[in-house]
Amino acid sequence: MKASGFAHEAAYSVFEALRPVRDQALDRLALATYSLDLVAIAALILSLSKVGEQELEAGPLSFVDALEAIAPRIDVVHQKDRLRTTERHFGVLHMLDRRLHAIQPPRGASYHPKLALARYVGPGTRVTWKLWIGSRNLTGGHDREAGLLLVGRGEAGRGTLLPEIAEMAAGLLAPVLWVGAHFAELAALRWQGPSDAKLRGVQWRRAGEDKPFTTSFPRAELTVAISPFVDDDGCRAFDGSGEGRLLTTELSARGLSAANSVPILIAGHPLINSPMPVDPPAPTIGRETIELPDPPGLHAKLLLRQRGARARLWIGSANLTGRGMNGPNAEVLAELDVPVSVANELIGFVDRHPAIEVGTVDTIEVALRAAARALDNAAETVLEARFTLWSDEKGLHLGTDDLLDTFLADHHLSAWLFTRPDQVVKWPAGTQAVLLVPGGVPLKLETVLVCFEAARLAGDCPPRCWAQVVMFPGHDPDARDQAATAAYIGLSGASAWLRAQLEGIVPTEPTTWTGARRWVGSEHAGAVESLPLTLEEVLAAWARNPSQFEARALGLGATLAALGDELGKTAEQGSDVEAIARWQEVERFWDVIRKAVGANDDT
């Protein structure tokens, strides 16, 4: 914990922590998050791929490769109404709908854990696990966060045996079937945390359970808590401590009663709905280094108790609220003993913030928060409805088993397909179905993700927007992925993609995965257009390792066929002569390769 981030501006990316080390391969990765942005999942997939450190600067062909190699290994569990909508899907984000598992918690509870559980294989048959527990959602923003990385191995020796981690994983990641299948292996692991800390255990709770977290520490002289959201019930964590300090946000502090005697310090409010950035930053001047700003808000959740030279830290997802610390929110906390130096760094970080006196209530803010809570409660009716998508000659329809009139009496409800944000439909009272997309959608834009916007007729708080998976009988995700991949690669990128696949190389791409030009100042700037197809060089790659080459060639035919279909569709819309010529070059090249390596027709 030497780079804890409290004494210095140390930052450690969760994505970086999850990357396999040399001679390791990612086998599986399951994540739990309260809120979710699909751009963050795209960044994670790219971070774990061959292009690694480029993350969102990687090009489209690199993303296609990552979607094939990494995406099928990843599963994300999230709260049902907290998947962000987006104005741009980039022709590719909807393909991530297969990796999502939504949890609808009981009313009055939240699915709020934030964790990542990864299994790696190598070198040889050696198996290693990583568990990250913290405060970070899979969304955008640069708020102050806190997390803990643990490494688990099966061999005897160093490390702490913590079978509760297997129980936690099976409980909080229940929709991810492979986690339960590895229960025995997880239960037998020995876990190691930071070298200068002693790992004591993990506490967790399912959504709907009332199970207080145990944070006792006999005769604590000081208790320090960091939490962006607090209430009087949560502040009972200070009871029995000789001294206390609370770092929170002003908005949360104003909601505490005047009876709360704990000194309160204030940090910025977290940027709850901040999207993941995908656009190039403003260009830098010359070679001048731009300093990153301090995190704008506080989102870390920590509780420290200290007595003399002993200090114990609880770190995880739970805010200092009754719902977070006692239930019924689903949460996870890790408990560890830390050196006094780390405790002092954390205390010093807290003490650098300004203090505030509790007692002044902002009545306007109180009314706004009450209206937002009322909207959340009312939206439960929509979330509990059973929606279904279906197509007919009129287009794509969205229907539900029950009328939504109870909700619509005081609210507006709008819906649209994730890939068609330009076609928003208002849900009228007295009906159980709407025509979502007149005329339907092409296969490449099919998705099970439907977006909703719920708003109070009173207009006294911002509307709620979210996307959710909806049943879509007859939807073929494999066929959709082939069509979407072909459209995303495009005829202009087909030759570069084919060469990269056959030679097993990472293409040099002048654009990012969104199609934006790489920007001045980027360490990956200067990439040029990929080299054209060269039969001699590709066949030389085959000669160097025929079996490996043929393995790479296996399966390319399906995508090439989808690219041909894409050409046929664009030709109907007046495709240019240059695009047709490029495609004919690819077809001729592929035919020569197939004959040279003796590929079967189904490749």
Coordinates of N, CA and C in Angstrom, one line a residue, residues 1 84 154 156 365 398 407 456 524 533:
M1 N 0.8 -1.2 0.0 CA 0.0 0.0 0.0 C 0.9 1.3 0.0
R84 N -26.5 2.9 -18.7 CA -26.6 4.2 -19.4 C -27.0 4.1 -20.8
G154 N -3.7 -21.4 -5.6 CA -4.1 -22.6 -5.0 C -3.0 -23.3 -4.2
A156 N 0.0 -24.2 -1.6 CA 0.2 -24.0 -0.1 C 1.3 -22.9 0.0
E365 N -33.2 21.9 -2.3 CA -32.5 20.6 -2.5 C -33.3 19.5 -1.9
L398 N -42.6 -3.1 -29.5 CA -42.3 -3.3 -28.1 C -43.6 -3.4 -27.4
F407 N -48.6 4.0 -13.7 CA -47.4 4.8 -13.8 C -47.7 6.0 -14.6
R456 N -41.5 12.8 -14.3 CA -42.7 13.2 -13.6 C -43.5 14.3 -14.3
H524 N 0.3 7.4 -29.2 CA 0.0 6.5 -30.3 C -0.2 7.3 -31.6
L533 N -2.9 -5.3 -49.3 CA -2.7 -6.7 -49.4 C -1.5 -7.0 -50.3

